[in-house]
Short mmCIF file of C-alpha atoms in Angstrom, two decimals:
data_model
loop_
_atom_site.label_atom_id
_atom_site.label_comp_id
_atom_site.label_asym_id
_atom_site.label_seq_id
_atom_site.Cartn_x
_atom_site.Cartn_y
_atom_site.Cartn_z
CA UNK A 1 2.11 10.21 18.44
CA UNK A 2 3.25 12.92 17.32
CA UNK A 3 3.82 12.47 12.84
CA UNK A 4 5.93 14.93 10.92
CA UNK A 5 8.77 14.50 8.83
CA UNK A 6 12.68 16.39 10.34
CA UNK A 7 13.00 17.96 6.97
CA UNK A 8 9.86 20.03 6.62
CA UNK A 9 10.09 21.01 10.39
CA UNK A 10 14.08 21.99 10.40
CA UNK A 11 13.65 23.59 6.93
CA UNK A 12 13.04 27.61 6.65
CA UNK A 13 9.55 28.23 5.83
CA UNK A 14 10.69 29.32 2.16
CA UNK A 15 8.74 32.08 0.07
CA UNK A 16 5.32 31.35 -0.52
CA UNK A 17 4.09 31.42 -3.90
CA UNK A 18 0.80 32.08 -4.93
CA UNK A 19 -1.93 29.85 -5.80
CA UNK A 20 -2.71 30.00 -9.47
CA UNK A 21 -6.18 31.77 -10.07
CA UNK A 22 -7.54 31.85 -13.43
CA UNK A 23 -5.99 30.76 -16.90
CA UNK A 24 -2.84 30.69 -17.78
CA UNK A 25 -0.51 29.96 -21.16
CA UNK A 26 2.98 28.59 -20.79
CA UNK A 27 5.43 26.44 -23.16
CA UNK A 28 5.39 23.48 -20.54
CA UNK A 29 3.53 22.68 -17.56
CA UNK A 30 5.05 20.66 -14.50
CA UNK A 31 2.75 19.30 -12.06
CA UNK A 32 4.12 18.62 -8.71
CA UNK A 33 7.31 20.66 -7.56
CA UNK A 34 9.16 17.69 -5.65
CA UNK A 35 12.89 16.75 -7.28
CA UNK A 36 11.57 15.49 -10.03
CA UNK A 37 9.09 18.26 -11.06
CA UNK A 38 11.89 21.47 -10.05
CA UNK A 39 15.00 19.89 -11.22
CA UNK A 40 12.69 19.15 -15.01
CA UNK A 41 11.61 23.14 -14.79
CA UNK A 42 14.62 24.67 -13.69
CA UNK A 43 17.06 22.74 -16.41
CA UNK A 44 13.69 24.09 -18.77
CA UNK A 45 14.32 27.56 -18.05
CA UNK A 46 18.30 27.68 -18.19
CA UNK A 47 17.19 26.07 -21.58
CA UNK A 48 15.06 28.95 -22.25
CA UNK A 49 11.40 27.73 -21.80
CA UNK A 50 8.14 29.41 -20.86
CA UNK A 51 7.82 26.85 -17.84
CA UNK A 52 5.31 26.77 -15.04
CA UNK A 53 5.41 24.43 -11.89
CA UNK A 54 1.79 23.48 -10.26
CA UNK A 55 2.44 22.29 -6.79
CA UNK A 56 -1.36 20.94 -4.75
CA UNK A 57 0.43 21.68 -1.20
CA UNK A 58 4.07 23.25 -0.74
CA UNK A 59 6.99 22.79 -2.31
CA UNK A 60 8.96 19.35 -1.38
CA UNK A 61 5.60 18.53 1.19
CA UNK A 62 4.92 15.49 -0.64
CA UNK A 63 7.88 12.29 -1.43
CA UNK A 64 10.65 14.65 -1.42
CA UNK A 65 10.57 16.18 1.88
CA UNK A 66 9.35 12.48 3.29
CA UNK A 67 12.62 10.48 2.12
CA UNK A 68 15.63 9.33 4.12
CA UNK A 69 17.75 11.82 2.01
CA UNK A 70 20.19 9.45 0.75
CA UNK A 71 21.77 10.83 -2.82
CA UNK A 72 23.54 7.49 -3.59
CA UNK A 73 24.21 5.32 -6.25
CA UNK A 74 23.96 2.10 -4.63
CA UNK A 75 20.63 0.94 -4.37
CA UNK A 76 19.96 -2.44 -2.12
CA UNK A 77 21.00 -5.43 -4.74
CA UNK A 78 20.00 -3.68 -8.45
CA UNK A 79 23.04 -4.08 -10.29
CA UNK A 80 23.52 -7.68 -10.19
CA UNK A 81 20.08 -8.09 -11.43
CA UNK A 82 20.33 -5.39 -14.37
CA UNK A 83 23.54 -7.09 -15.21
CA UNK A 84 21.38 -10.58 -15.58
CA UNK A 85 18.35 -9.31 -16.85
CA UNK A 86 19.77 -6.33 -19.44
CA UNK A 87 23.14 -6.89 -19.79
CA UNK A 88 26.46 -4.59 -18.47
CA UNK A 89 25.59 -1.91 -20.53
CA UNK A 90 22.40 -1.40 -19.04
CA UNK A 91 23.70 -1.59 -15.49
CA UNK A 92 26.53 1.11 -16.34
CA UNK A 93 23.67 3.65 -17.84
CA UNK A 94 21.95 3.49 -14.59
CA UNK A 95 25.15 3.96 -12.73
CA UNK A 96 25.76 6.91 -15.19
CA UNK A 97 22.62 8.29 -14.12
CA UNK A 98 22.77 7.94 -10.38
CA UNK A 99 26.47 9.70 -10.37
CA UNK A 100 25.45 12.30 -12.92
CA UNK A 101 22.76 13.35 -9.98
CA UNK A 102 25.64 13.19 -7.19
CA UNK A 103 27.66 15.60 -9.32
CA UNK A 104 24.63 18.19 -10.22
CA UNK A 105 23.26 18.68 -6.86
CA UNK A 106 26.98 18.89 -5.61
CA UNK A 107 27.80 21.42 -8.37
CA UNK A 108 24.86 23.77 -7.79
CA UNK A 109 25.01 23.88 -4.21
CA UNK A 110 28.69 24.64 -4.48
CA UNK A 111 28.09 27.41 -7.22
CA UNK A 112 25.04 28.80 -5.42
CA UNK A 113 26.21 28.44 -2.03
CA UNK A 114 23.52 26.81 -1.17
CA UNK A 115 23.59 25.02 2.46
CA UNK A 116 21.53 22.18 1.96
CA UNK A 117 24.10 20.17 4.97
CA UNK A 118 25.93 17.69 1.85
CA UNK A 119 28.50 15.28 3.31
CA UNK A 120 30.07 12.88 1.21
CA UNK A 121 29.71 9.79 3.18
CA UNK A 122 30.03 5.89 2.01
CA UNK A 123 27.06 3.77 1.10
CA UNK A 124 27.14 0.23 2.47
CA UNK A 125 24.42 -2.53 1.28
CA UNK A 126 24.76 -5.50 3.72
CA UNK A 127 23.46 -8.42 5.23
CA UNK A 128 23.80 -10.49 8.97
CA UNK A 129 23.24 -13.76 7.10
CA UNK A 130 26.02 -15.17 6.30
CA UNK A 131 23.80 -17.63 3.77
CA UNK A 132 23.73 -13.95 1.74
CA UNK A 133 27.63 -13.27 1.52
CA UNK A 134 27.76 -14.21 -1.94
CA UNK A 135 24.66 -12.48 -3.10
CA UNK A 136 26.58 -9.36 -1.49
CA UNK A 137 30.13 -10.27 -3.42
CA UNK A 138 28.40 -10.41 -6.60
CA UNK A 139 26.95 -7.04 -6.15
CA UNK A 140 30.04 -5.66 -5.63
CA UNK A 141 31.57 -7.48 -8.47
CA UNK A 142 28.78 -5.61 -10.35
CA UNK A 143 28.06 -1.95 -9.43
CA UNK A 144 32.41 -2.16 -9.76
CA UNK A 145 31.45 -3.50 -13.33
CA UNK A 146 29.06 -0.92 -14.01
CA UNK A 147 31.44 2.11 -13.14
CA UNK A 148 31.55 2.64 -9.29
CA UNK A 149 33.93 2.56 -6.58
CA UNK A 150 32.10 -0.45 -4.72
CA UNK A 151 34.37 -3.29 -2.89
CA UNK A 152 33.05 -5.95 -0.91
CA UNK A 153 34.05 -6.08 2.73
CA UNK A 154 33.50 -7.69 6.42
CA UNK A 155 34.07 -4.49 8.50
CA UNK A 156 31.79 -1.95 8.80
CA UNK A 157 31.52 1.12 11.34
CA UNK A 158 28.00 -0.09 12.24
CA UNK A 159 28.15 -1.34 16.86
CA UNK A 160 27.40 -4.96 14.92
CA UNK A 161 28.84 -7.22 12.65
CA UNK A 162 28.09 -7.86 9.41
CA UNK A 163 28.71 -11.24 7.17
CA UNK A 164 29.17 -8.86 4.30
CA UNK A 165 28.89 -5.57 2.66
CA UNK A 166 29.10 -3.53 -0.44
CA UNK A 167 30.83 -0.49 0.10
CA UNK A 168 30.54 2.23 -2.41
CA UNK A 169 32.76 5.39 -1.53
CA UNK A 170 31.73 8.72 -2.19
CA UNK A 171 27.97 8.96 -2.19
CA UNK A 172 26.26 11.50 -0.46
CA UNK A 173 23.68 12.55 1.93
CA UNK A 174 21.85 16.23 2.24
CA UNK A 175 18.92 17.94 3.87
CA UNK A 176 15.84 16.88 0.53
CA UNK A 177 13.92 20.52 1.37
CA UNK A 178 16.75 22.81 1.67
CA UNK A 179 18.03 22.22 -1.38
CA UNK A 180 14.66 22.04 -3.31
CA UNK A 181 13.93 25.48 -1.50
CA UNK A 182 17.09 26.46 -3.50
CA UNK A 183 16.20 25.08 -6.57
CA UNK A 184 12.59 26.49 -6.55
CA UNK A 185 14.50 30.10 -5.73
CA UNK A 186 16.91 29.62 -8.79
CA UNK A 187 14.68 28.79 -11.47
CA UNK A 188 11.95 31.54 -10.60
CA UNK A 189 15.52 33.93 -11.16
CA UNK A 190 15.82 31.98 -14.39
CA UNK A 191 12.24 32.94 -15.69
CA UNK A 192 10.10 30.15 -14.17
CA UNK A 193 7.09 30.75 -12.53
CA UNK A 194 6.04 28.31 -9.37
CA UNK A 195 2.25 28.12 -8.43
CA UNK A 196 1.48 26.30 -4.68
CA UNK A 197 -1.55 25.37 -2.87
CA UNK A 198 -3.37 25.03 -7.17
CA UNK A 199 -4.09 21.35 -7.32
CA UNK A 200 -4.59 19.95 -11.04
CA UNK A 201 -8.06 18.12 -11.72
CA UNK A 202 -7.46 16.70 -15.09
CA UNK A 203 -5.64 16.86 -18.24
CA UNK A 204 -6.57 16.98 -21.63
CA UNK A 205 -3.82 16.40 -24.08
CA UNK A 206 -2.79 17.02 -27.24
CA UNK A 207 -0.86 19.57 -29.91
CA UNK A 208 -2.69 22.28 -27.40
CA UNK A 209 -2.70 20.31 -23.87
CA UNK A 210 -4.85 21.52 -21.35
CA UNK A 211 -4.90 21.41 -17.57
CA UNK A 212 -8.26 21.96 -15.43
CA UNK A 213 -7.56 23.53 -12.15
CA UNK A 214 -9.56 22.85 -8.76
CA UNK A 215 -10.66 26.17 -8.44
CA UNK A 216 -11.70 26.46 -12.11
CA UNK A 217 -8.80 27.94 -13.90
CA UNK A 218 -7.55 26.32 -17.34
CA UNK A 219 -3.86 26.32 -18.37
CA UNK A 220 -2.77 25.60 -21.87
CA UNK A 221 0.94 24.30 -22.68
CA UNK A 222 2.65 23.03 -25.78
CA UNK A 223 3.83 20.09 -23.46
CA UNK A 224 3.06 18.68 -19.46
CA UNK A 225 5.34 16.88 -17.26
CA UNK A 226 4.05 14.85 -14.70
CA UNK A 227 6.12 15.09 -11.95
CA UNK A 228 3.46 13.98 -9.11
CA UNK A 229 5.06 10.40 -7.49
CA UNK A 230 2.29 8.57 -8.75
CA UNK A 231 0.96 10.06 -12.13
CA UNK A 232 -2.45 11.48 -12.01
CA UNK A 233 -3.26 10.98 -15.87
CA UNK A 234 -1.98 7.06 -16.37
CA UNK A 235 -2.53 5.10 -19.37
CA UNK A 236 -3.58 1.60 -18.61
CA UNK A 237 -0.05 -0.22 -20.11
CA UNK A 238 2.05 1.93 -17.57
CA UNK A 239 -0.68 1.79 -14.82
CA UNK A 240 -0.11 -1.78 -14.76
CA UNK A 241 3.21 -1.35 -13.80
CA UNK A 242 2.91 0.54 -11.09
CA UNK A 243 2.62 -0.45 -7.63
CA UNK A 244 2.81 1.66 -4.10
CA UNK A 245 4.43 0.83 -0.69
CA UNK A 246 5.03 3.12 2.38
CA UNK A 247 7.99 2.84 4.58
CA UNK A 248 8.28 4.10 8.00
CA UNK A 249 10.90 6.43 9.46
CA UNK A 250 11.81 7.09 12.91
CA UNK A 251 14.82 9.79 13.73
CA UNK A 252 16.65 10.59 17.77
CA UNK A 253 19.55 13.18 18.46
CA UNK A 254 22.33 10.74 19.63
CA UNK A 255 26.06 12.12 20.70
CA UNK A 256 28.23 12.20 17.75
CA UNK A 257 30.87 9.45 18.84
CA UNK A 258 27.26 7.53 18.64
CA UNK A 259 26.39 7.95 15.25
CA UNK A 260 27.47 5.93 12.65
CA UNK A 261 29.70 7.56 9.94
CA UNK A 262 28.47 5.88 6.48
CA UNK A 263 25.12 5.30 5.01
CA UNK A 264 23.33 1.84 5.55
CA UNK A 265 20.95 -0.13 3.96
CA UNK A 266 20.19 -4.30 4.91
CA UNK A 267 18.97 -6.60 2.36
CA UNK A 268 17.80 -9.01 4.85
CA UNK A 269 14.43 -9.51 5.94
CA UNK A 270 12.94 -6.99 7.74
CA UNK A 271 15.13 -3.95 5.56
CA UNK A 272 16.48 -1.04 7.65
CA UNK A 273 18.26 1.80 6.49
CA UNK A 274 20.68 4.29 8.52
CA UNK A 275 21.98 7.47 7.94
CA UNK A 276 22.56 10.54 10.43
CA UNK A 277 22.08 14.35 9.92
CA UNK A 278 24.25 17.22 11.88
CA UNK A 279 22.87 18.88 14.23
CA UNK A 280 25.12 20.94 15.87
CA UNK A 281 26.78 21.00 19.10
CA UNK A 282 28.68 17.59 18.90
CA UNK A 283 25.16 15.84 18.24
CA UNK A 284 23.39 13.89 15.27
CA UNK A 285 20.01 12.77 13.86
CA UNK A 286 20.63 9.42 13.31
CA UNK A 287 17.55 8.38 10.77
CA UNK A 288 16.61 5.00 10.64
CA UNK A 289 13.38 3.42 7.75
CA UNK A 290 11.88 0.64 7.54
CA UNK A 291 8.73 -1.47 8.24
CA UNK A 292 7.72 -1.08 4.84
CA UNK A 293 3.74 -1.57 4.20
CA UNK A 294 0.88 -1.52 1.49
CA UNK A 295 -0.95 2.15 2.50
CA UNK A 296 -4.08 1.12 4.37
CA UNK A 297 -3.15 -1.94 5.50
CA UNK A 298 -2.97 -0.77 9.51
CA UNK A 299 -0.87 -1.91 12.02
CA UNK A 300 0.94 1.00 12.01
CA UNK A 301 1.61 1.62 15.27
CA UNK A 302 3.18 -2.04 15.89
CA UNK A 303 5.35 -1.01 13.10
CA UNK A 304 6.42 2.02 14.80
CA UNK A 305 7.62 0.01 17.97
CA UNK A 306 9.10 -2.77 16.18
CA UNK A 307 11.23 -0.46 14.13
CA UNK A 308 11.90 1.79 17.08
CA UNK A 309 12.86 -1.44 19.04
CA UNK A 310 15.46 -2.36 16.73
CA UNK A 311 17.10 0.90 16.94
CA UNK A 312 16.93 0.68 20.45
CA UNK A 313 18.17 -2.36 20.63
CA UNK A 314 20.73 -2.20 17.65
CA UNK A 315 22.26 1.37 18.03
CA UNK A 316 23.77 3.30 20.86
CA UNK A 317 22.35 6.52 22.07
CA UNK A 318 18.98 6.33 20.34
CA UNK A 319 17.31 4.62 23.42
CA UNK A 320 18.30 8.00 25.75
CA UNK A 321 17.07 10.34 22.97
CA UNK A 322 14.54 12.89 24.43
CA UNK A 323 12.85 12.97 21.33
CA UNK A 324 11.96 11.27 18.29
CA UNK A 325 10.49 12.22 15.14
CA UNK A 326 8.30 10.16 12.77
CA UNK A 327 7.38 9.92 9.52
CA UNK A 328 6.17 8.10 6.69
CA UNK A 329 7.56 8.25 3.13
CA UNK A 330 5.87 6.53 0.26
CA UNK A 331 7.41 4.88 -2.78
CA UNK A 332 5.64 3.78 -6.28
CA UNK A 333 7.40 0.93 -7.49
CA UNK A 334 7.75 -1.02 -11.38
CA UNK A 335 7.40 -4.37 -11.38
CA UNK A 336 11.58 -4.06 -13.19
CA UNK A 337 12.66 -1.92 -10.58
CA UNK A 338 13.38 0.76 -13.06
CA UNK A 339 11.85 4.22 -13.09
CA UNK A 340 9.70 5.21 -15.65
CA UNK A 341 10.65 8.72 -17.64
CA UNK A 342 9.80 10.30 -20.59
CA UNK A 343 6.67 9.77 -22.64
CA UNK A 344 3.19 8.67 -20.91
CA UNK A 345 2.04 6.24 -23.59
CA UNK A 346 3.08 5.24 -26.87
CA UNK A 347 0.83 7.44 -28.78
CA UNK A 348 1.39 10.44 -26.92
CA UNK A 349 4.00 13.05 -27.67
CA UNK A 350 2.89 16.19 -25.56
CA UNK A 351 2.85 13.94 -21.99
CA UNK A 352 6.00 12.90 -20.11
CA UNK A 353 5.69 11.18 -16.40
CA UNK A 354 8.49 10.72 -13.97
CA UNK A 355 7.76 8.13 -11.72
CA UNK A 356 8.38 4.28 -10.86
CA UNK A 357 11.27 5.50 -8.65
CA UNK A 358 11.21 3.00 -5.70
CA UNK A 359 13.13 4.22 -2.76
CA UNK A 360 15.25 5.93 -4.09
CA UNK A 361 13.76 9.22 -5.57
CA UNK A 362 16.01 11.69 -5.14
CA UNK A 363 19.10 10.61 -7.14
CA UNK A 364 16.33 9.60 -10.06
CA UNK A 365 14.86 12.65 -9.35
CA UNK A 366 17.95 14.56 -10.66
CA UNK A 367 18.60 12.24 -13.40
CA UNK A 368 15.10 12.51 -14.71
CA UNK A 369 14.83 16.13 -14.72
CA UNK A 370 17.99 16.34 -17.11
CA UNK A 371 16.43 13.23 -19.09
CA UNK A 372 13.03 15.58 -19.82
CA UNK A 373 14.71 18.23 -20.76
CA UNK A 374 16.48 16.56 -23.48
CA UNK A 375 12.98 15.31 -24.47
CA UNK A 376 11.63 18.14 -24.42
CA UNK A 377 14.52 20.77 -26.23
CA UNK A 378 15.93 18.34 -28.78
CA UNK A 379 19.09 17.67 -26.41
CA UNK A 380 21.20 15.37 -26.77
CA UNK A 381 19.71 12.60 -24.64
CA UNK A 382 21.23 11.18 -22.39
CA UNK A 383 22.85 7.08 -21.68
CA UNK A 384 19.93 6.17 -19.79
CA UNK A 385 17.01 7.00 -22.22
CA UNK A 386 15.59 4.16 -23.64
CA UNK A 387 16.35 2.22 -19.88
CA UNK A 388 14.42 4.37 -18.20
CA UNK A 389 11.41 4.75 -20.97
CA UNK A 390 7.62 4.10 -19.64
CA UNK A 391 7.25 2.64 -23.61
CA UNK A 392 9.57 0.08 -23.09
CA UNK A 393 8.99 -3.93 -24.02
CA UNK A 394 7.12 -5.70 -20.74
CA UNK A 395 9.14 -8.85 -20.36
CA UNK A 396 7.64 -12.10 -20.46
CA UNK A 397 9.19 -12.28 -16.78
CA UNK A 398 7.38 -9.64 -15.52
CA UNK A 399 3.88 -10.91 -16.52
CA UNK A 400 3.23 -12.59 -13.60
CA UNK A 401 4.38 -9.75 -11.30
CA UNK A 402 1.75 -8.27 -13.38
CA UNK A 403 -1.11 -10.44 -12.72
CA UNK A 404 -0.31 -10.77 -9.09
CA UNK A 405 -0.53 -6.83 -8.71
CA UNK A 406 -3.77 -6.39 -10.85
CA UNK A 407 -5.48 -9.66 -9.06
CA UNK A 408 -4.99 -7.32 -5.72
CA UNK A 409 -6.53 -3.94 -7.53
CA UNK A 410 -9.63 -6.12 -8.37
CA UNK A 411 -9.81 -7.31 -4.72
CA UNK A 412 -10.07 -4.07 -3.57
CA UNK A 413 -12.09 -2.75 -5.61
CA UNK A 414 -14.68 -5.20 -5.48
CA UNK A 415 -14.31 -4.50 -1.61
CA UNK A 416 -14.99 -0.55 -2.40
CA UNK A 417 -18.25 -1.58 -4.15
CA UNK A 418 -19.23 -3.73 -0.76
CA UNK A 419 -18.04 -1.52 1.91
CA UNK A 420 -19.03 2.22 0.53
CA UNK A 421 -15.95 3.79 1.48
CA UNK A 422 -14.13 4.13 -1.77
CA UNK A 423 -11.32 6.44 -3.16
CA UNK A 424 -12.24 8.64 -5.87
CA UNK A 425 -9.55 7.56 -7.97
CA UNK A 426 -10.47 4.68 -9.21
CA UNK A 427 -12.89 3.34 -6.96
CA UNK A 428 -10.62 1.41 -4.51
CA UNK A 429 -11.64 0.79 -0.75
CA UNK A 430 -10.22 2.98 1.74
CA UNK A 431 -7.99 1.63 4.96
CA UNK A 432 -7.35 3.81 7.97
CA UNK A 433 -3.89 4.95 9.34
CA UNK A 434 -5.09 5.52 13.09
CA UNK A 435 -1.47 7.05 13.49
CA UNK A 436 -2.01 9.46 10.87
CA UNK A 437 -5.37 9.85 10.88
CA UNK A 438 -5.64 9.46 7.09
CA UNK A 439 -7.81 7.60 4.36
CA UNK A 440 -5.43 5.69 2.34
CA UNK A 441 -5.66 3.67 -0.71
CA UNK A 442 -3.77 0.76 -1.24
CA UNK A 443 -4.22 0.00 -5.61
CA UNK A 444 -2.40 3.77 -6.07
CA UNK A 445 -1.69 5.35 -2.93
CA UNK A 446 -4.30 8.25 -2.64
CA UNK A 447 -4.41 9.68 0.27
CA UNK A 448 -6.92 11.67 2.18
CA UNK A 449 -7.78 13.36 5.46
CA UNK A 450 -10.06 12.23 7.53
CA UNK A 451 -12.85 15.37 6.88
CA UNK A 452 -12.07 13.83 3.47
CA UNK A 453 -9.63 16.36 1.68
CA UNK A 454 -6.89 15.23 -0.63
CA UNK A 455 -3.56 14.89 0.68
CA UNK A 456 -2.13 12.84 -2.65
CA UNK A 457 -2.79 11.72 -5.68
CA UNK A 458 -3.31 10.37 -7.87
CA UNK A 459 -7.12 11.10 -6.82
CA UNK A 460 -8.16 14.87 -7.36
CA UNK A 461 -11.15 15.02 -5.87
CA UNK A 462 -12.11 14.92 -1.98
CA UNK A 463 -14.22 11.81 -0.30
CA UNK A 464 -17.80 11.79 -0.90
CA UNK A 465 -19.87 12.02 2.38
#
């Protein structure tokens, strides 16, 4: 089966840049250049920083370039439940957040030229059940409350009804490694300096942070971001937080009179999302995730058919397809469903994390990089600070999320210490992706190749024979 995602294979290669080698002094450090990591440097430089990205592999190889590439503001069912839980003024700072992103990746691409394929397309969160409809209508009710242009409705463009949708108009959808390619091009112009294939091995922080290198270099900065999906320097309060899932995605050329118009996401069980790319020639990609997963957990082949089979089954043209592309994207998730941004720990004030993003990365992504930088300059910060803070208050509601995710850490790591094969993280055991042909860990979501080399963090260090 042949594994790789559309974006990193219909992408130009992009410049190269050069492993790091040696030591190196800058005003910040960013570790990982995914959106997080390059939107963070570049709004850095324009704000005239000394910044330097680290990047293990290439630019966008990691979450970014694995995604759906869905820049929306609607995401599944959140803004009912930030309305409950945190109150309207909550729910309209994420809003604020999500459509600041729509605007700044539409802005620079327009200014820069840049074709990273944008179309502004509608988002639609739905369900078959009719049991749900009302669940849907308040949603609606509440990302309207919150600022956007969301309506409930009964019609969709999708070849099958729907009980009920929230339609959100506007949103967009782009190509995740063009436009990073773009960004990593821009802030280099700016000043910035971008370092692939130079993995970082541990941090030591303070007024004078320091970064050890895997091939021995040391890099000193006032200040590190890390911008690395899950963080590979994690304090224990935020650790606890943090949980990972993969998702499968599966993508056919269908005829364009085949391919759905908006963007789709069901909140039923069993989630699948939809979206389709151009491709040229009166065809599209039509993308469809789901089959989401704890990493090492197998089965991933079954997955693979089922999810296929329902797009077979569910959406015209993709059955014919001569060829189909998969790939796997992987999420971290918070037990509030809110990303985590901005300082590591409560004692720290030269480490910042982005992470905590769910599924949908690449609107947060954006957001977060202009949330650092007002961290980081003295900016004026923005609506979404203190909602999107890794400090913040654990709710007594959340403890037993909590428990329930730790309980399964211990479980596999007390299966590490029996079984041998362990990651080098934290000591978890290892589960096979036979699809893949990766090591994966399911308490963080390391990931290694099967000779043993490290594909993602957070481990650094390869498997031990």
């Amino acid at each position: 089966m042949h594994v790789r995602s559309y974006w990193m294979e219909s992408a130009p290669p992009g410049v190269v840049r050069p492993p790091l080698e040696g030591d190196l002094t800058a005003d910040v450090v960013v570790v990982g250049a995914g959106i997080a990591g390059l939107c963070t440097a570049r709004e850095l430089a324009r704000a005239g920083r000394d910044v330097v990205v680290l990047e293990a592999d290439r630019i966008a190889a990691g979450v970014s370039g694995h995604t759906t590439g869905k820049l929306t503001s609607l995401h599944g069912l959140c803004y009912e439940r930030l309305r409950e839980g945190r109150g309207e003024a909550e729910a309209a700072a994420y809003a604020a957040a999500q459509e600041d992103a729509l605007r700044e990746v539409s802005r620079f691409c327009g200014e820069r030229g840049i074709d990273a394929e944008i179309e502004r397309r509608p988002a639609y969160t739905y369900t078959l059940d009719e049991a749900r409809a009302g669940t849907i209508r308040a949603e609606a009710a509440a990302a309207a409350a919150a600022g956007l242009r969301a309506t409930a409705v009964t019609r969709t463009d999708l070849p099958y009804p729907v009980a009920a949708a929230v339609r959100v108009e506007d949103q967009a959808q782009f190509h995740p490694r063009r436009f990073l390619l773009a960004l990593a091009d821009d802030l280099v112009a700016l000043g910035g300096r971008v370092h692939e294939f130079t993995r970082v091995t541990g941090l030591q922080e303070g007024a004078d942070c320091r970064l050890a290198l895997e091939g021995g270099g040391t890099v000193h900065a006032r200040d590190v971001v890390l911008a690395t999906h899950f963080p590979i320097h994690c304090h224990t309060t935020l650790l606890m937080r943090l949980s990972v899932r993969r998702e499968l995605v599966v993508a056919a050329p269908v005829e364009e009179h085949q391919a759905p118009y908006g963007m789709y996401l069901t909140v039923d069980q069993g989630v699948r999302s939809v979206r389709t790319a151009p491709l040229g020639e009166g065809r599209r990609l039509l993308i469809v995730a789901g089959e989401g997963f704890t990493p090492g957990s197998g089965g991933v082949p079954e997955r693979y058919a089922r999810l296929e089979g329902w797009a077979r089954d569910r959406l015209p043209g993709f059955a014919d397809a001569p060829t189909v592309h998969r790939w796997a994207a992987q999420d971290v998730h918070t037990t509030d469903g809110l990303p985590c941004v901005g300082h590591e720990h409560p004692d720290t004030q030269h480490v910042y994390v982005a992470t905590g993003f769910g599924g949908w990365g690449l609107s947060n992504g954006v957001a977060a990089g202009r949330l650092l930088t007002a961290h980081l300059t003295g900016a004026p910060r923005p609506a979404w600070t203190e909602l999107f803070d890794p400090r913040r208050v654990l709710p007594v509601r959340e403890l037993p999320e909590v428990v329930r995710r730790q309980a399964g850490v211990a479980r596999h790591y007390a299966a590490g210490l029996r079984h041998g094969r362990r990651c080098t993280h934290m000591g978890c055991e290892l589960g096979f992706d036979e699809t893949e042909q990766t090591w994966q860990c399911p308490c963080h979501g390391s990931r290694f190749a099967s000779d043993g080399t490290v594909l993602q963090g957070p481990a650094t260090r390869p498997l031990e024979d």
